[in-house]
């Protein structure tokens, strides 16, 4: 009898579910649904439970063959407990207990932070996973995941890997979502990128269409040699490099992996980060390479599936 696990990535807008074979971890089906808006402490789990039943039927799988469910959540999580999740209306929630209520008793559940699981997934699909890796997720915000000795770093309170909230600059006038100022996310997150491009355009001409501006259009302009675009991407790359140079003297990882939507800028961005990193790295940490993530939007479901496979 074939066996399976589900990897689920719960986001504020969408929930993605992936069905994986055991032990080979082949993805055999993926489904994306909208995140329920009301009563999220119960509705999200009920909806996931019914979509899993649907996917089982569609793939002619009996629930007995499903050994576990791994879930990625968009907030700090410790031992399956969430204190507060700003992207979802969750307060003091035991995620594993909430899943147990909608799944048969034999199904094991594991949960961790989404960026952390993206790091784990990205690393696990490599032919030879790194022992120590630091993963940047560059999107609307800047997330991170840290793998130490092959294990996910959750930390004492679940905050491990929140590298977007490292204080890297002093001239901040705006307050970050975390309540502090000068965070990496304020420069390298979507609004930081767009606002800086707009600011530069006041004193420079640019080919960017500011009425329909997006991170992609800024980066495309940079690739085409636009001065404003280049200045923006250069600042993003330099601050990621500065933050990485700080992480390097603390963790000395084998690798930095760059993922998330912004990383679609590709090797252009990674090469620039590496270039700046050489100027900021101390001691032997200049040798640590930067790689571009390869799993794209599936990193979360893959990491969640690998997490539960490990615990079965
Ligand atoms: Zn912050």
PDB file of C-alpha atoms and ligand atoms in Angstrom:
ATOM      1  CA  UNK A   1       0.000   0.000   0.000  1.00  0.00           C
ATOM      2  CA  UNK A   2       1.486   3.340  -1.053  1.00  0.00           C
ATOM      3  CA  UNK A   3       1.882   5.973   1.631  1.00  0.00           C
ATOM      4  CA  UNK A   4       1.646   9.750   1.435  1.00  0.00           C
ATOM      5  CA  UNK A   5       2.067  13.022   3.309  1.00  0.00           C
ATOM      6  CA  UNK A   6       0.671  16.485   2.707  1.00  0.00           C
ATOM      7  CA  UNK A   7       2.748  19.661   2.786  1.00  0.00           C
ATOM      8  CA  UNK A   8       0.615  22.762   3.357  1.00  0.00           C
ATOM      9  CA  UNK A   9       1.610  26.416   3.108  1.00  0.00           C
ATOM     10  CA  UNK A  10      -0.901  28.656   4.923  1.00  0.00           C
ATOM     11  CA  UNK A  11      -0.716  32.283   3.815  1.00  0.00           C
ATOM     12  CA  UNK A  12      -2.831  35.369   4.468  1.00  0.00           C
ATOM     13  CA  UNK A  13      -4.268  35.269   0.923  1.00  0.00           C
ATOM     14  CA  UNK A  14      -3.949  31.667  -0.242  1.00  0.00           C
ATOM     15  CA  UNK A  15      -3.398  28.206   1.126  1.00  0.00           C
ATOM     16  CA  UNK A  16      -1.399  25.757  -0.978  1.00  0.00           C
ATOM     17  CA  UNK A  17      -1.599  22.007  -0.467  1.00  0.00           C
ATOM     18  CA  UNK A  18       0.801  19.477  -1.957  1.00  0.00           C
ATOM     19  CA  UNK A  19       0.397  15.680  -1.918  1.00  0.00           C
ATOM     20  CA  UNK A  20       3.733  13.834  -1.718  1.00  0.00           C
ATOM     21  CA  UNK A  21       4.672  10.157  -1.980  1.00  0.00           C
ATOM     22  CA  UNK A  22       6.563   8.433   0.821  1.00  0.00           C
ATOM     23  CA  UNK A  23       9.456   7.955   1.000  1.00  0.00           C
ATOM     24  CA  UNK A  24      10.357   9.352  -2.443  1.00  0.00           C
ATOM     25  CA  UNK A  25       8.751  12.775  -1.899  1.00  0.00           C
ATOM     26  CA  UNK A  26       7.429  13.113  -5.444  1.00  0.00           C
ATOM     27  CA  UNK A  27       4.739  15.801  -5.726  1.00  0.00           C
ATOM     28  CA  UNK A  28       1.711  14.121  -7.255  1.00  0.00           C
ATOM     29  CA  UNK A  29      -0.929  16.836  -6.828  1.00  0.00           C
ATOM     30  CA  UNK A  30      -1.059  20.496  -5.844  1.00  0.00           C
ATOM     31  CA  UNK A  31      -4.101  22.598  -5.051  1.00  0.00           C
ATOM     32  CA  UNK A  32      -4.375  26.269  -4.133  1.00  0.00           C
ATOM     33  CA  UNK A  33      -7.409  27.729  -2.373  1.00  0.00           C
ATOM     34  CA  UNK A  34      -8.314  31.126  -1.002  1.00  0.00           C
ATOM     35  CA  UNK A  35      -7.723  31.562   2.728  1.00  0.00           C
ATOM     36  CA  UNK A  36     -11.100  31.695   4.519  1.00  0.00           C
ATOM     37  CA  UNK A  37     -11.635  35.192   5.951  1.00  0.00           C
ATOM     38  CA  UNK A  38     -14.058  34.545   8.824  1.00  0.00           C
ATOM     39  CA  UNK A  39     -13.456  32.644  12.090  1.00  0.00           C
ATOM     40  CA  UNK A  40      -9.930  31.824  11.022  1.00  0.00           C
ATOM     41  CA  UNK A  41      -9.075  29.900  14.190  1.00  0.00           C
ATOM     42  CA  UNK A  42     -11.446  27.145  13.062  1.00  0.00           C
ATOM     43  CA  UNK A  43     -12.400  27.780   9.408  1.00  0.00           C
ATOM     44  CA  UNK A  44      -8.866  27.458   8.034  1.00  0.00           C
ATOM     45  CA  UNK A  45      -8.443  23.984   9.499  1.00  0.00           C
ATOM     46  CA  UNK A  46     -11.934  22.802   8.519  1.00  0.00           C
ATOM     47  CA  UNK A  47     -11.354  23.986   4.940  1.00  0.00           C
ATOM     48  CA  UNK A  48      -7.949  22.273   4.778  1.00  0.00           C
ATOM     49  CA  UNK A  49      -9.511  19.063   6.136  1.00  0.00           C
ATOM     50  CA  UNK A  50     -12.144  19.045   3.402  1.00  0.00           C
ATOM     51  CA  UNK A  51      -9.665  19.892   0.623  1.00  0.00           C
ATOM     52  CA  UNK A  52      -7.442  17.003   1.773  1.00  0.00           C
ATOM     53  CA  UNK A  53     -10.477  14.683   1.525  1.00  0.00           C
ATOM     54  CA  UNK A  54     -11.154  16.003  -1.995  1.00  0.00           C
ATOM     55  CA  UNK A  55      -7.551  15.514  -3.056  1.00  0.00           C
ATOM     56  CA  UNK A  56      -7.547  11.983  -1.610  1.00  0.00           C
ATOM     57  CA  UNK A  57     -10.607  11.137  -3.685  1.00  0.00           C
ATOM     58  CA  UNK A  58      -9.252  12.713  -6.849  1.00  0.00           C
ATOM     59  CA  UNK A  59      -6.050  10.697  -6.498  1.00  0.00           C
ATOM     60  CA  UNK A  60      -7.817   7.498  -5.355  1.00  0.00           C
ATOM     61  CA  UNK A  61      -6.140   7.499  -1.979  1.00  0.00           C
ATOM     62  CA  UNK A  62      -7.678   6.187   1.216  1.00  0.00           C
ATOM     63  CA  UNK A  63      -7.160   8.418   4.272  1.00  0.00           C
ATOM     64  CA  UNK A  64      -5.397   5.411   5.933  1.00  0.00           C
ATOM     65  CA  UNK A  65      -2.578   5.871   3.415  1.00  0.00           C
ATOM     66  CA  UNK A  66      -2.005   9.474   4.537  1.00  0.00           C
ATOM     67  CA  UNK A  67       0.574   9.303   7.315  1.00  0.00           C
ATOM     68  CA  UNK A  68       1.029  12.957   8.125  1.00  0.00           C
ATOM     69  CA  UNK A  69       0.470  16.621   7.450  1.00  0.00           C
ATOM     70  CA  UNK A  70       3.192  19.257   7.631  1.00  0.00           C
ATOM     71  CA  UNK A  71       2.150  22.896   7.773  1.00  0.00           C
ATOM     72  CA  UNK A  72       3.959  26.190   7.193  1.00  0.00           C
ATOM     73  CA  UNK A  73       2.461  29.215   8.965  1.00  0.00           C
ATOM     74  CA  UNK A  74       3.223  32.925   8.382  1.00  0.00           C
ATOM     75  CA  UNK A  75       4.292  33.800  11.920  1.00  0.00           C
ATOM     76  CA  UNK A  76       6.681  32.730  14.671  1.00  0.00           C
ATOM     77  CA  UNK A  77       5.756  29.310  16.033  1.00  0.00           C
ATOM     78  CA  UNK A  78       7.193  27.260  18.887  1.00  0.00           C
ATOM     79  CA  UNK A  79       6.365  23.574  19.444  1.00  0.00           C
ATOM     80  CA  UNK A  80       3.225  24.000  17.346  1.00  0.00           C
ATOM     81  CA  UNK A  81       1.991  27.002  19.349  1.00  0.00           C
ATOM     82  CA  UNK A  82       1.390  30.461  17.901  1.00  0.00           C
ATOM     83  CA  UNK A  83       1.144  33.468  20.198  1.00  0.00           C
ATOM     84  CA  UNK A  84      -0.030  35.973  17.630  1.00  0.00           C
ATOM     85  CA  UNK A  85      -0.241  35.847  13.854  1.00  0.00           C
ATOM     86  CA  UNK A  86      -0.741  39.324  12.327  1.00  0.00           C
ATOM     87  CA  UNK A  87      -1.412  37.900   8.824  1.00  0.00           C
ATOM     88  CA  UNK A  88      -4.192  35.670  10.144  1.00  0.00           C
ATOM     89  CA  UNK A  89      -6.569  36.318  12.993  1.00  0.00           C
ATOM     90  CA  UNK A  90      -4.891  33.840  15.313  1.00  0.00           C
ATOM     91  CA  UNK A  91      -4.180  34.468  18.971  1.00  0.00           C
ATOM     92  CA  UNK A  92      -2.676  31.881  21.310  1.00  0.00           C
ATOM     93  CA  UNK A  93      -3.452  28.961  19.048  1.00  0.00           C
ATOM     94  CA  UNK A  94      -2.302  25.339  19.294  1.00  0.00           C
ATOM     95  CA  UNK A  95      -2.018  24.538  15.575  1.00  0.00           C
ATOM     96  CA  UNK A  96      -1.437  20.816  16.062  1.00  0.00           C
ATOM     97  CA  UNK A  97      -4.548  20.512  18.234  1.00  0.00           C
ATOM     98  CA  UNK A  98      -6.564  22.510  15.666  1.00  0.00           C
ATOM     99  CA  UNK A  99      -5.457  20.103  12.901  1.00  0.00           C
ATOM    100  CA  UNK A 100      -6.132  17.036  15.069  1.00  0.00           C
ATOM    101  CA  UNK A 101      -9.771  18.101  15.338  1.00  0.00           C
ATOM    102  CA  UNK A 102     -10.297  17.894  11.558  1.00  0.00           C
ATOM    103  CA  UNK A 103      -8.035  14.933  10.690  1.00  0.00           C
ATOM    104  CA  UNK A 104      -8.310  11.211  11.520  1.00  0.00           C
ATOM    105  CA  UNK A 105      -6.422  10.147  14.678  1.00  0.00           C
ATOM    106  CA  UNK A 106      -3.624   8.285  12.884  1.00  0.00           C
ATOM    107  CA  UNK A 107      -2.492  11.378  10.907  1.00  0.00           C
ATOM    108  CA  UNK A 108       0.589  12.980  12.488  1.00  0.00           C
ATOM    109  CA  UNK A 109       0.957  16.786  12.312  1.00  0.00           C
ATOM    110  CA  UNK A 110       4.055  19.003  12.335  1.00  0.00           C
ATOM    111  CA  UNK A 111       4.197  22.774  11.985  1.00  0.00           C
ATOM    112  CA  UNK A 112       6.827  25.472  11.620  1.00  0.00           C
ATOM    113  CA  UNK A 113       7.330  28.991  10.275  1.00  0.00           C
ATOM    114  CA  UNK A 114       6.892  29.423   6.491  1.00  0.00           C
ATOM    115  CA  UNK A 115      10.264  31.036   5.730  1.00  0.00           C
ATOM    116  CA  UNK A 116      12.009  28.481   7.929  1.00  0.00           C
ATOM    117  CA  UNK A 117      10.275  25.656   6.089  1.00  0.00           C
ATOM    118  CA  UNK A 118      11.077  27.252   2.730  1.00  0.00           C
ATOM    119  CA  UNK A 119      14.731  27.123   3.809  1.00  0.00           C
ATOM    120  CA  UNK A 120      14.374  23.521   4.877  1.00  0.00           C
ATOM    121  CA  UNK A 121      12.605  22.542   1.620  1.00  0.00           C
ATOM    122  CA  UNK A 122      15.126  24.361  -0.533  1.00  0.00           C
ATOM    123  CA  UNK A 123      17.980  22.596   1.249  1.00  0.00           C
ATOM    124  CA  UNK A 124      16.381  19.137   1.271  1.00  0.00           C
ATOM    125  CA  UNK A 125      15.878  18.995  -2.500  1.00  0.00           C
ATOM    126  CA  UNK A 126      19.592  19.493  -3.118  1.00  0.00           C
ATOM    127  CA  UNK A 127      21.473  16.357  -4.076  1.00  0.00           C
ATOM    128  CA  UNK A 128      23.614  16.909  -1.006  1.00  0.00           C
ATOM    129  CA  UNK A 129      21.827  19.155   1.524  1.00  0.00           C
ATOM    130  CA  UNK A 130      24.020  21.676   3.356  1.00  0.00           C
ATOM    131  CA  UNK A 131      24.568  21.134   7.075  1.00  0.00           C
ATOM    132  CA  UNK A 132      24.338  24.841   7.892  1.00  0.00           C
ATOM    133  CA  UNK A 133      22.405  27.181   5.622  1.00  0.00           C
ATOM    134  CA  UNK A 134      20.835  30.624   5.867  1.00  0.00           C
ATOM    135  CA  UNK A 135      17.921  31.345   3.563  1.00  0.00           C
ATOM    136  CA  UNK A 136      16.545  34.787   2.639  1.00  0.00           C
ATOM    137  CA  UNK A 137      12.944  35.064   1.395  1.00  0.00           C
ATOM    138  CA  UNK A 138      12.642  38.370  -0.419  1.00  0.00           C
ATOM    139  CA  UNK A 139       9.025  39.287  -1.049  1.00  0.00           C
ATOM    140  CA  UNK A 140       6.559  41.777   0.385  1.00  0.00           C
ATOM    141  CA  UNK A 141       8.581  41.388   3.553  1.00  0.00           C
ATOM    142  CA  UNK A 142      12.000  39.905   4.178  1.00  0.00           C
ATOM    143  CA  UNK A 143      11.856  36.530   5.873  1.00  0.00           C
ATOM    144  CA  UNK A 144      14.533  34.063   6.717  1.00  0.00           C
ATOM    145  CA  UNK A 145      15.186  30.511   7.713  1.00  0.00           C
ATOM    146  CA  UNK A 146      18.192  28.990   9.400  1.00  0.00           C
ATOM    147  CA  UNK A 147      19.338  25.376   9.240  1.00  0.00           C
ATOM    148  CA  UNK A 148      21.920  24.344  11.823  1.00  0.00           C
ATOM    149  CA  UNK A 149      23.400  20.837  11.750  1.00  0.00           C
ATOM    150  CA  UNK A 150      20.624  19.845   9.351  1.00  0.00           C
ATOM    151  CA  UNK A 151      17.912  20.937  11.798  1.00  0.00           C
ATOM    152  CA  UNK A 152      15.500  23.855  11.648  1.00  0.00           C
ATOM    153  CA  UNK A 153      16.331  26.657  14.086  1.00  0.00           C
ATOM    154  CA  UNK A 154      13.108  27.667  15.829  1.00  0.00           C
ATOM    155  CA  UNK A 155      14.796  29.418  18.750  1.00  0.00           C
ATOM    156  CA  UNK A 156      13.589  29.805  22.338  1.00  0.00           C
ATOM    157  CA  UNK A 157      10.420  31.699  21.406  1.00  0.00           C
ATOM    158  CA  UNK A 158       9.947  30.773  17.745  1.00  0.00           C
ATOM    159  CA  UNK A 159      11.582  33.922  16.386  1.00  0.00           C
ATOM    160  CA  UNK A 160      14.716  32.232  15.033  1.00  0.00           C
ATOM    161  CA  UNK A 161      15.525  33.344  11.488  1.00  0.00           C
ATOM    162  CA  UNK A 162      13.556  36.626  11.441  1.00  0.00           C
ATOM    163  CA  UNK A 163      16.468  38.241   9.647  1.00  0.00           C
ATOM    164  CA  UNK A 164      14.296  40.927   8.038  1.00  0.00           C
ATOM    165  CA  UNK A 165      14.170  42.709  11.373  1.00  0.00           C
ATOM    166  CA  UNK A 166      17.896  43.022  11.823  1.00  0.00           C
ATOM    167  CA  UNK A 167      18.761  46.684  12.337  1.00  0.00           C
ATOM    168  CA  UNK A 168      21.081  47.578   9.475  1.00  0.00           C
ATOM    169  CA  UNK A 169      20.719  51.343   9.008  1.00  0.00           C
ATOM    170  CA  UNK A 170      20.255  54.408  11.201  1.00  0.00           C
ATOM    171  CA  UNK A 171      18.750  57.075   8.974  1.00  0.00           C
ATOM    172  CA  UNK A 172      15.246  55.573   9.182  1.00  0.00           C
ATOM    173  CA  UNK A 173      12.321  57.929   9.477  1.00  0.00           C
ATOM    174  CA  UNK A 174       9.562  55.336   9.099  1.00  0.00           C
ATOM    175  CA  UNK A 175       8.598  52.650  11.592  1.00  0.00           C
ATOM    176  CA  UNK A 176       8.763  49.020  10.510  1.00  0.00           C
ATOM    177  CA  UNK A 177       5.862  46.565  10.960  1.00  0.00           C
ATOM    178  CA  UNK A 178       7.741  45.145  13.961  1.00  0.00           C
ATOM    179  CA  UNK A 179       7.590  48.528  15.725  1.00  0.00           C
ATOM    180  CA  UNK A 180      11.299  49.281  15.362  1.00  0.00           C
ATOM    181  CA  UNK A 181      13.253  51.309  12.795  1.00  0.00           C
ATOM    182  CA  UNK A 182      16.152  50.662  10.430  1.00  0.00           C
ATOM    183  CA  UNK A 183      15.166  47.052   9.661  1.00  0.00           C
ATOM    184  CA  UNK A 184      16.536  45.217   6.603  1.00  0.00           C
ATOM    185  CA  UNK A 185      12.934  44.702   5.474  1.00  0.00           C
ATOM    186  CA  UNK A 186      12.422  48.471   5.245  1.00  0.00           C
ATOM    187  CA  UNK A 187      15.006  48.617   2.450  1.00  0.00           C
ATOM    188  CA  UNK A 188      14.625  45.201   0.801  1.00  0.00           C
ATOM    189  CA  UNK A 189      10.861  44.593   1.127  1.00  0.00           C
ATOM    190  CA  UNK A 190       8.466  45.546  -1.690  1.00  0.00           C
ATOM    191  CA  UNK A 191       7.496  48.962  -0.332  1.00  0.00           C
ATOM    192  CA  UNK A 192      11.107  49.861   0.470  1.00  0.00           C
ATOM    193  CA  UNK A 193      12.107  49.124  -3.126  1.00  0.00           C
ATOM    194  CA  UNK A 194       9.207  51.012  -4.710  1.00  0.00           C
ATOM    195  CA  UNK A 195       9.448  54.040  -2.401  1.00  0.00           C
ATOM    196  CA  UNK A 196      13.186  54.417  -2.984  1.00  0.00           C
ATOM    197  CA  UNK A 197      12.695  54.269  -6.775  1.00  0.00           C
ATOM    198  CA  UNK A 198      10.037  57.005  -6.511  1.00  0.00           C
ATOM    199  CA  UNK A 199      12.286  59.124  -4.302  1.00  0.00           C
ATOM    200  CA  UNK A 200      15.212  58.873  -6.740  1.00  0.00           C
ATOM    201  CA  UNK A 201      12.981  59.731  -9.696  1.00  0.00           C
ATOM    202  CA  UNK A 202      12.424  63.208  -8.216  1.00  0.00           C
ATOM    203  CA  UNK A 203      16.004  64.104  -9.106  1.00  0.00           C
ATOM    204  CA  UNK A 204      16.783  61.668 -11.945  1.00  0.00           C
ATOM    205  CA  UNK A 205      15.148  60.710 -15.208  1.00  0.00           C
ATOM    206  CA  UNK A 206      14.106  57.076 -15.472  1.00  0.00           C
ATOM    207  CA  UNK A 207      12.470  54.662 -17.939  1.00  0.00           C
ATOM    208  CA  UNK A 208      10.328  53.186 -15.125  1.00  0.00           C
ATOM    209  CA  UNK A 209       6.566  53.651 -15.573  1.00  0.00           C
ATOM    210  CA  UNK A 210       5.806  55.095 -12.127  1.00  0.00           C
ATOM    211  CA  UNK A 211       2.024  54.828 -12.612  1.00  0.00           C
ATOM    212  CA  UNK A 212       2.313  51.028 -12.834  1.00  0.00           C
ATOM    213  CA  UNK A 213       5.437  50.539 -10.777  1.00  0.00           C
ATOM    214  CA  UNK A 214       6.255  47.111  -9.336  1.00  0.00           C
ATOM    215  CA  UNK A 215       9.388  45.466  -8.000  1.00  0.00           C
ATOM    216  CA  UNK A 216       9.650  43.608 -11.296  1.00  0.00           C
ATOM    217  CA  UNK A 217       9.510  46.805 -13.343  1.00  0.00           C
ATOM    218  CA  UNK A 218      12.241  48.392 -11.190  1.00  0.00           C
ATOM    219  CA  UNK A 219      14.471  45.339 -11.590  1.00  0.00           C
ATOM    220  CA  UNK A 220      13.741  45.041 -15.330  1.00  0.00           C
ATOM    221  CA  UNK A 221      14.715  48.697 -15.732  1.00  0.00           C
ATOM    222  CA  UNK A 222      17.950  48.019 -13.817  1.00  0.00           C
ATOM    223  CA  UNK A 223      18.784  45.099 -16.102  1.00  0.00           C
ATOM    224  CA  UNK A 224      18.236  47.386 -19.102  1.00  0.00           C
ATOM    225  CA  UNK A 225      20.699  49.890 -17.610  1.00  0.00           C
ATOM    226  CA  UNK A 226      18.254  52.426 -16.128  1.00  0.00           C
ATOM    227  CA  UNK A 227      20.110  54.608 -13.599  1.00  0.00           C
ATOM    228  CA  UNK A 228      17.327  54.728 -11.009  1.00  0.00           C
ATOM    229  CA  UNK A 229      16.650  50.977 -11.277  1.00  0.00           C
ATOM    230  CA  UNK A 230      20.358  50.228 -10.885  1.00  0.00           C
ATOM    231  CA  UNK A 231      20.667  52.457  -7.836  1.00  0.00           C
ATOM    232  CA  UNK A 232      17.692  50.733  -6.186  1.00  0.00           C
ATOM    233  CA  UNK A 233      18.840  47.166  -6.837  1.00  0.00           C
ATOM    234  CA  UNK A 234      22.341  48.120  -5.793  1.00  0.00           C
ATOM    235  CA  UNK A 235      21.066  49.366  -2.431  1.00  0.00           C
ATOM    236  CA  UNK A 236      19.012  46.180  -1.919  1.00  0.00           C
ATOM    237  CA  UNK A 237      22.060  44.039  -2.739  1.00  0.00           C
ATOM    238  CA  UNK A 238      24.369  46.027  -0.474  1.00  0.00           C
ATOM    239  CA  UNK A 239      22.090  45.812   2.576  1.00  0.00           C
ATOM    240  CA  UNK A 240      21.521  42.094   2.096  1.00  0.00           C
ATOM    241  CA  UNK A 241      25.302  41.767   1.915  1.00  0.00           C
ATOM    242  CA  UNK A 242      25.730  43.800   5.123  1.00  0.00           C
ATOM    243  CA  UNK A 243      23.189  41.639   6.958  1.00  0.00           C
ATOM    244  CA  UNK A 244      24.830  38.461   5.637  1.00  0.00           C
ATOM    245  CA  UNK A 245      28.237  39.653   6.822  1.00  0.00           C
ATOM    246  CA  UNK A 246      26.772  40.028  10.333  1.00  0.00           C
ATOM    247  CA  UNK A 247      25.143  36.583  10.223  1.00  0.00           C
ATOM    248  CA  UNK A 248      28.423  35.123   8.940  1.00  0.00           C
ATOM    249  CA  UNK A 249      30.393  36.160  12.027  1.00  0.00           C
ATOM    250  CA  UNK A 250      27.724  34.625  14.257  1.00  0.00           C
ATOM    251  CA  UNK A 251      26.823  31.373  12.475  1.00  0.00           C
ATOM    252  CA  UNK A 252      29.530  30.896   9.820  1.00  0.00           C
ATOM    253  CA  UNK A 253      27.089  28.962   7.563  1.00  0.00           C
ATOM    254  CA  UNK A 254      28.070  26.845   4.530  1.00  0.00           C
ATOM    255  CA  UNK A 255      25.881  28.921   2.229  1.00  0.00           C
ATOM    256  CA  UNK A 256      23.408  31.789   1.848  1.00  0.00           C
ATOM    257  CA  UNK A 257      20.415  30.957  -0.347  1.00  0.00           C
ATOM    258  CA  UNK A 258      18.329  33.760  -1.883  1.00  0.00           C
ATOM    259  CA  UNK A 259      14.655  32.959  -2.564  1.00  0.00           C
ATOM    260  CA  UNK A 260      11.186  34.554  -2.632  1.00  0.00           C
ATOM    261  CA  UNK A 261       9.439  36.629  -5.302  1.00  0.00           C
ATOM    262  CA  UNK A 262      12.103  39.348  -5.507  1.00  0.00           C
ATOM    263  CA  UNK A 263      14.719  36.695  -6.223  1.00  0.00           C
ATOM    264  CA  UNK A 264      13.098  36.261  -9.658  1.00  0.00           C
ATOM    265  CA  UNK A 265      15.538  39.018 -10.605  1.00  0.00           C
ATOM    266  CA  UNK A 266      17.842  35.981 -10.788  1.00  0.00           C
ATOM    267  CA  UNK A 267      21.603  35.816 -10.986  1.00  0.00           C
ATOM    268  CA  UNK A 268      21.711  39.570 -11.665  1.00  0.00           C
ATOM    269  CA  UNK A 269      20.715  40.171  -8.031  1.00  0.00           C
ATOM    270  CA  UNK A 270      22.746  37.326  -6.550  1.00  0.00           C
ATOM    271  CA  UNK A 271      25.912  38.448  -8.381  1.00  0.00           C
ATOM    272  CA  UNK A 272      25.463  41.987  -7.039  1.00  0.00           C
ATOM    273  CA  UNK A 273      24.944  40.701  -3.488  1.00  0.00           C
ATOM    274  CA  UNK A 274      28.110  38.565  -3.767  1.00  0.00           C
ATOM    275  CA  UNK A 275      30.024  41.582  -5.051  1.00  0.00           C
ATOM    276  CA  UNK A 276      29.008  43.742  -2.066  1.00  0.00           C
ATOM    277  CA  UNK A 277      29.484  40.863   0.331  1.00  0.00           C
ATOM    278  CA  UNK A 278      33.173  40.719  -0.560  1.00  0.00           C
ATOM    279  CA  UNK A 279      33.514  44.278   0.772  1.00  0.00           C
ATOM    280  CA  UNK A 280      31.703  43.593   4.032  1.00  0.00           C
ATOM    281  CA  UNK A 281      32.728  40.040   4.988  1.00  0.00           C
ATOM    282  CA  UNK A 282      35.223  39.621   7.807  1.00  0.00           C
ATOM    283  CA  UNK A 283      37.863  36.921   8.335  1.00  0.00           C
ATOM    284  CA  UNK A 284      37.381  33.788   6.224  1.00  0.00           C
ATOM    285  CA  UNK A 285      33.632  34.367   5.819  1.00  0.00           C
ATOM    286  CA  UNK A 286      34.246  35.941   2.392  1.00  0.00           C
ATOM    287  CA  UNK A 287      34.361  32.338   1.112  1.00  0.00           C
ATOM    288  CA  UNK A 288      30.680  31.658   1.894  1.00  0.00           C
ATOM    289  CA  UNK A 289      28.801  31.409  -1.430  1.00  0.00           C
ATOM    290  CA  UNK A 290      25.390  32.858  -2.369  1.00  0.00           C
ATOM    291  CA  UNK A 291      23.028  30.626  -4.329  1.00  0.00           C
ATOM    292  CA  UNK A 292      19.720  31.325  -6.000  1.00  0.00           C
ATOM    293  CA  UNK A 293      16.781  29.239  -4.690  1.00  0.00           C
ATOM    294  CA  UNK A 294      15.364  26.718  -7.163  1.00  0.00           C
ATOM    295  CA  UNK A 295      12.057  25.523  -5.673  1.00  0.00           C
ATOM    296  CA  UNK A 296      10.221  28.849  -6.240  1.00  0.00           C
ATOM    297  CA  UNK A 297       6.695  29.051  -4.857  1.00  0.00           C
ATOM    298  CA  UNK A 298       6.719  25.391  -3.855  1.00  0.00           C
ATOM    299  CA  UNK A 299       9.474  25.780  -1.234  1.00  0.00           C
ATOM    300  CA  UNK A 300       6.922  26.061   1.610  1.00  0.00           C
ATOM    301  CA  UNK A 301       4.917  22.932   0.764  1.00  0.00           C
ATOM    302  CA  UNK A 302       8.112  20.974   0.070  1.00  0.00           C
ATOM    303  CA  UNK A 303       9.667  22.029   3.391  1.00  0.00           C
ATOM    304  CA  UNK A 304       6.446  21.239   5.278  1.00  0.00           C
ATOM    305  CA  UNK A 305       6.278  17.781   3.675  1.00  0.00           C
ATOM    306  CA  UNK A 306       9.926  17.045   4.513  1.00  0.00           C
ATOM    307  CA  UNK A 307       9.351  18.196   8.098  1.00  0.00           C
ATOM    308  CA  UNK A 308       6.520  15.738   8.671  1.00  0.00           C
ATOM    309  CA  UNK A 309       8.364  12.936   6.840  1.00  0.00           C
ATOM    310  CA  UNK A 310      11.177  13.364   9.332  1.00  0.00           C
ATOM    311  CA  UNK A 311       8.788  13.015  12.265  1.00  0.00           C
ATOM    312  CA  UNK A 312       6.917   9.937  11.089  1.00  0.00           C
TER     313      UNK A 312
HETATM  314 ZN1  LIG B   1      11.278  45.420  11.650  1.00  0.00          ZN
END
